mmCIF file of C-alpha atoms in Angstrom:
data_model
loop_
_atom_site.group_PDB
_atom_site.id
_atom_site.type_symbol
_atom_site.label_atom_id
_atom_site.label_comp_id
_atom_site.label_asym_id
_atom_site.label_seq_id
_atom_site.Cartn_x
_atom_site.Cartn_y
_atom_site.Cartn_z
ATOM 1 C CA MET A 1 0.000 0.000 0.000
ATOM 2 C CA SER A 2 1.213 3.458 -0.746
ATOM 3 C CA ALA A 3 2.220 6.056 1.816
ATOM 4 C CA LEU A 4 -0.459 8.359 0.381
ATOM 5 C CA TYR A 5 -3.094 5.785 1.336
ATOM 6 C CA PHE A 6 -1.953 5.637 4.958
ATOM 7 C CA ARG A 7 -1.702 9.426 5.263
ATOM 8 C CA PHE A 8 -5.233 9.735 3.914
ATOM 9 C CA ILE A 9 -6.618 7.128 6.318
ATOM 10 C CA ILE A 10 -4.913 8.835 9.263
ATOM 11 C CA LYS A 11 -6.510 12.128 8.246
ATOM 12 C CA ILE A 12 -9.963 10.476 8.208
ATOM 13 C CA TYR A 13 -9.689 9.452 11.838
ATOM 14 C CA GLN A 14 -8.604 12.953 12.874
ATOM 15 C CA ILE A 15 -11.830 14.677 11.770
ATOM 16 C CA PRO A 16 -12.978 17.005 14.590
ATOM 17 C CA PRO A 17 -16.180 15.870 16.366
ATOM 18 C CA ASN A 18 -18.122 19.049 15.455
ATOM 19 C CA SER A 19 -17.189 18.880 11.768
ATOM 20 C CA PRO A 20 -20.127 18.840 9.311
ATOM 21 C CA ILE A 21 -18.494 15.852 7.590
ATOM 22 C CA LYS A 22 -18.335 13.913 10.868
ATOM 23 C CA GLN A 23 -21.947 14.795 11.726
ATOM 24 C CA LYS A 24 -23.196 13.803 8.276
ATOM 25 C CA ASN A 25 -21.390 10.462 8.312
ATOM 26 C CA GLY A 26 -22.295 9.894 11.962
ATOM 27 C CA ASN A 27 -26.025 10.383 11.272
ATOM 28 C CA ALA A 28 -25.920 8.045 8.287
ATOM 29 C CA MET A 29 -24.236 5.259 10.229
ATOM 30 C CA ARG A 30 -25.480 5.963 13.776
ATOM 31 C CA GLY A 31 -26.719 2.428 14.440
ATOM 32 C CA LEU A 32 -23.378 0.787 13.647
ATOM 33 C CA LYS A 33 -20.677 0.136 16.200
ATOM 34 C CA LEU A 34 -17.557 2.280 15.921
ATOM 35 C CA SER A 35 -15.389 -0.495 14.450
ATOM 36 C CA ALA A 36 -18.074 -1.353 11.878
ATOM 37 C CA ARG A 37 -18.384 2.320 10.869
ATOM 38 C CA HIS A 38 -14.618 2.589 10.377
ATOM 39 C CA GLY A 39 -14.527 -0.656 8.394
ATOM 40 C CA LEU A 40 -17.431 0.473 6.215
ATOM 41 C CA SER A 41 -15.764 3.846 5.610
ATOM 42 C CA LEU A 42 -12.542 2.101 4.684
ATOM 43 C CA ALA A 43 -14.338 -0.286 2.325
ATOM 44 C CA MET A 44 -15.962 2.655 0.526
ATOM 45 C CA LEU A 45 -12.634 4.479 0.175
ATOM 46 C CA LEU A 46 -10.455 1.597 -1.049
ATOM 47 C CA PRO A 47 -11.581 1.654 -4.712
ATOM 48 C CA ALA A 48 -10.938 5.389 -4.990
ATOM 49 C CA LEU A 49 -7.561 5.124 -3.300
ATOM 50 C CA ALA A 50 -6.486 2.216 -5.493
ATOM 51 C CA CYS A 51 -7.078 4.353 -8.576
ATOM 52 C CA ALA A 52 -5.054 7.227 -7.124
ATOM 53 C CA ASP A 53 -1.860 5.195 -6.762
ATOM 54 C CA PRO A 54 0.751 6.788 -9.069
ATOM 55 C CA ALA A 55 2.612 3.515 -9.507
ATOM 56 C CA SER A 56 -0.336 1.988 -11.360
ATOM 57 C CA ALA A 57 -0.621 4.831 -13.846
ATOM 58 C CA THR A 58 -0.087 4.110 -17.523
ATOM 59 C CA VAL A 59 2.547 5.863 -19.584
ATOM 60 C CA ASP A 60 1.531 9.405 -20.530
ATOM 61 C CA GLY A 61 3.321 12.256 -22.308
ATOM 62 C CA PRO A 62 5.259 13.729 -19.351
ATOM 63 C CA THR A 63 6.269 10.286 -18.072
ATOM 64 C CA ALA A 64 7.473 9.229 -21.525
ATOM 65 C CA ALA A 65 9.442 12.476 -21.907
ATOM 66 C CA VAL A 66 11.305 11.685 -18.675
ATOM 67 C CA ALA A 67 11.824 8.049 -19.704
ATOM 68 C CA VAL A 68 13.275 9.045 -23.076
ATOM 69 C CA LYS A 69 15.989 11.032 -21.279
ATOM 70 C CA ALA A 70 17.387 7.676 -20.166
ATOM 71 C CA ILE A 71 18.294 6.961 -23.807
ATOM 72 C CA ASN A 72 21.169 9.439 -23.425
ATOM 73 C CA PHE A 73 22.766 6.950 -21.020
ATOM 74 C CA LEU A 74 22.563 3.886 -23.292
ATOM 75 C CA GLN A 75 25.846 2.202 -24.180
ATOM 76 C CA PRO A 76 26.751 2.694 -26.969
ATOM 77 C CA LYS A 77 25.102 6.092 -27.134
ATOM 78 C CA PRO A 78 22.651 6.367 -30.071
ATOM 79 C CA GLY A 79 22.840 9.190 -32.589
ATOM 80 C CA LYS A 80 20.413 12.107 -32.806
ATOM 81 C CA PRO A 81 17.580 12.230 -33.671
ATOM 82 C CA THR A 82 16.845 8.952 -31.945
ATOM 83 C CA PRO A 83 14.168 6.794 -33.616
ATOM 84 C CA ILE A 84 11.444 5.733 -31.177
ATOM 85 C CA THR A 85 8.387 3.588 -31.836
ATOM 86 C CA ILE A 86 5.284 4.054 -29.699
ATOM 87 C CA VAL A 87 3.179 0.887 -29.657
ATOM 88 C CA ALA A 88 -0.406 1.639 -28.672
ATOM 89 C CA ASP A 89 -2.918 -0.969 -27.612
ATOM 90 C CA SER A 90 -6.159 -1.060 -29.584
ATOM 91 C CA GLY A 91 -8.195 2.017 -28.727
ATOM 92 C CA GLN A 92 -5.152 3.839 -27.307
ATOM 93 C CA SER A 93 -3.923 5.613 -30.447
ATOM 94 C CA ALA A 94 -4.880 9.028 -29.015
ATOM 95 C CA ALA A 95 -2.645 8.330 -26.012
ATOM 96 C CA GLY A 96 0.146 7.330 -28.398
ATOM 97 C CA ASP A 97 -0.255 10.592 -30.321
ATOM 98 C CA ALA A 98 -0.168 12.577 -27.047
ATOM 99 C CA ILE A 99 3.094 10.877 -26.105
ATOM 100 C CA LYS A 100 4.537 11.605 -29.537
ATOM 101 C CA THR A 101 3.838 15.328 -29.146
ATOM 102 C CA ALA A 102 5.304 15.393 -25.620
ATOM 103 C CA LEU A 103 8.671 13.993 -26.726
ATOM 104 C CA GLY A 104 11.428 16.464 -27.531
ATOM 105 C CA ALA A 105 13.127 17.359 -30.781
ATOM 106 C CA ASP A 106 15.946 14.870 -30.118
ATOM 107 C CA VAL A 107 13.701 11.978 -31.166
ATOM 108 C CA THR A 108 11.705 10.949 -34.213
ATOM 109 C CA ALA A 109 8.667 9.057 -32.996
ATOM 110 C CA THR A 110 6.124 6.954 -34.852
ATOM 111 C CA VAL A 111 2.905 5.550 -33.409
ATOM 112 C CA VAL A 112 2.001 2.011 -34.477
ATOM 113 C CA ASN A 113 -0.339 -0.732 -33.321
ATOM 114 C CA SER A 114 0.852 -3.992 -31.817
ATOM 115 C CA GLY A 115 0.931 -5.811 -35.162
ATOM 116 C CA ASN A 116 3.526 -3.540 -36.794
ATOM 117 C CA ASP A 117 7.251 -4.093 -37.168
ATOM 118 C CA LEU A 118 9.553 -2.484 -34.577
ATOM 119 C CA ALA A 119 12.710 -2.544 -36.711
ATOM 120 C CA GLY A 120 14.912 0.528 -36.682
ATOM 121 C CA ALA A 121 13.807 1.890 -33.316
ATOM 122 C CA VAL A 122 16.307 2.416 -30.522
ATOM 123 C CA ALA A 123 13.499 2.420 -27.958
ATOM 124 C CA VAL A 124 9.917 1.182 -27.896
ATOM 125 C CA ILE A 125 7.330 2.864 -25.657
ATOM 126 C CA VAL A 126 4.419 0.594 -24.746
ATOM 127 C CA VAL A 127 0.991 2.153 -24.140
ATOM 128 C CA GLY A 128 -1.640 -0.122 -22.631
ATOM 129 C CA GLY A 129 -1.320 -3.846 -22.095
ATOM 130 C CA VAL A 130 0.610 -4.667 -25.274
ATOM 131 C CA ASP A 131 3.452 -7.177 -24.896
ATOM 132 C CA VAL A 132 6.216 -6.511 -27.434
ATOM 133 C CA SER A 133 9.012 -8.273 -25.572
ATOM 134 C CA ALA A 134 9.040 -11.159 -28.071
ATOM 135 C CA LYS A 135 9.059 -8.805 -31.097
ATOM 136 C CA ALA A 136 11.795 -6.454 -29.889
ATOM 137 C CA ALA A 137 15.168 -6.738 -31.577
ATOM 138 C CA ALA A 138 18.409 -7.057 -29.662
ATOM 139 C CA GLY A 139 19.453 -3.703 -28.267
ATOM 140 C CA GLN A 140 15.961 -2.166 -28.219
ATOM 141 C CA LEU A 141 15.000 -0.565 -24.910
ATOM 142 C CA ILE A 142 11.360 -1.293 -24.040
ATOM 143 C CA ILE A 143 9.754 1.435 -21.917
ATOM 144 C CA GLY A 144 6.406 0.923 -20.182
ATOM 145 C CA ASP A 145 4.497 1.457 -16.980
ATOM 146 C CA MET A 146 5.397 -0.051 -13.608
ATOM 147 C CA ALA A 147 3.201 -3.129 -14.093
ATOM 148 C CA CYS A 148 4.872 -3.879 -17.429
ATOM 149 C CA MET A 149 8.333 -3.488 -15.894
ATOM 150 C CA GLU A 150 7.522 -5.616 -12.850
ATOM 151 C CA ALA A 151 6.139 -8.380 -15.111
ATOM 152 C CA GLY A 152 9.408 -8.409 -17.074
ATOM 153 C CA LYS A 153 7.781 -7.294 -20.343
ATOM 154 C CA CYS A 154 9.462 -3.862 -20.220
ATOM 155 C CA ALA A 155 12.984 -2.984 -19.164
ATOM 156 C CA LEU A 156 12.414 0.600 -17.971
ATOM 157 C CA ALA A 157 9.617 2.426 -16.177
ATOM 158 C CA VAL A 158 9.338 5.861 -14.639
ATOM 159 C CA GLU A 159 7.441 6.433 -11.409
ATOM 160 C CA ARG A 160 6.341 10.021 -10.981
ATOM 161 C CA GLN A 161 6.243 11.156 -7.362
ATOM 162 C CA ALA A 162 3.604 13.460 -5.867
ATOM 163 C CA SER A 163 6.344 16.065 -5.393
ATOM 164 C CA GLY A 164 6.914 16.148 -9.159
ATOM 165 C CA ALA A 165 10.160 14.186 -8.998
ATOM 166 C CA ALA A 166 10.617 11.097 -11.136
ATOM 167 C CA LYS A 167 12.213 7.797 -10.209
ATOM 168 C CA TYR A 168 13.634 5.344 -12.759
ATOM 169 C CA HIS A 169 13.019 1.604 -12.324
ATOM 170 C CA VAL A 170 14.680 -1.114 -14.403
ATOM 171 C CA ASN A 171 14.022 -4.825 -14.704
ATOM 172 C CA THR A 172 17.516 -6.310 -14.805
ATOM 173 C CA ALA A 173 16.349 -9.587 -16.391
ATOM 174 C CA ALA A 174 14.585 -7.723 -19.215
ATOM 175 C CA LEU A 175 17.669 -5.534 -19.744
ATOM 176 C CA ALA A 176 19.916 -8.590 -19.996
ATOM 177 C CA LYS A 177 17.483 -10.360 -22.347
ATOM 178 C CA ALA A 178 17.360 -7.300 -24.634
ATOM 179 C CA GLY A 179 21.120 -6.816 -24.507
ATOM 180 C CA VAL A 180 20.734 -3.229 -23.329
ATOM 181 C CA SER A 181 23.234 -1.593 -20.997
ATOM 182 C CA PHE A 182 23.388 1.823 -19.381
ATOM 183 C CA ASP A 183 26.284 4.072 -18.429
ATOM 184 C CA LYS A 184 27.512 3.501 -14.848
ATOM 185 C CA ASN A 185 26.449 7.025 -13.859
ATOM 186 C CA PHE A 186 22.844 6.223 -14.772
ATOM 187 C CA GLN A 187 22.953 2.867 -12.984
ATOM 188 C CA MET A 188 23.413 4.733 -9.707
ATOM 189 C CA LEU A 189 20.154 6.649 -10.306
ATOM 190 C CA VAL A 190 17.861 3.685 -10.913
ATOM 191 C CA THR A 191 16.090 1.180 -8.720
ATOM 192 C CA ALA A 192 16.779 -2.327 -9.979
ATOM 193 C CA HIS A 193 14.125 -5.031 -9.797
#
């Protein structure tokens, strides 16, 4: 569970007794015992809190822009402009186009669906639940969300913090399988899984 979840739950239990929120919830659940009321409140909040977890977010434009900066640390370093392929799941082509516009001038990006060829790309950004790990050529860096990276289908993921900072995560098995290596300076900045 995320730290945000626990901070939010702690705040719920610190609602002042004369608060309109406390009175409203207290009147609605007056007949329940205190522990049952807290459990019911928690059960109603869990779905909303699960959706708010930043680690489960899919790749979007700002996240992809941060992830693409990692390409500068690939060994050997690719030339500019760097060719990138954005593979969008069916129904996610708008998200792929948004990522393409968010990337800088140092890259040439193309948006394709999962059936297209990935040849010529230095990096592949995965949008949605597409698995391109079997199609990727040796040396191609596969970038995806945290779930993709943790499952071993993607080698790199970026976790955006609430403070605005970003944290790089790499799946070492996926990196080794793809034959991708990073500069030692970058290796100190990442969290290996």
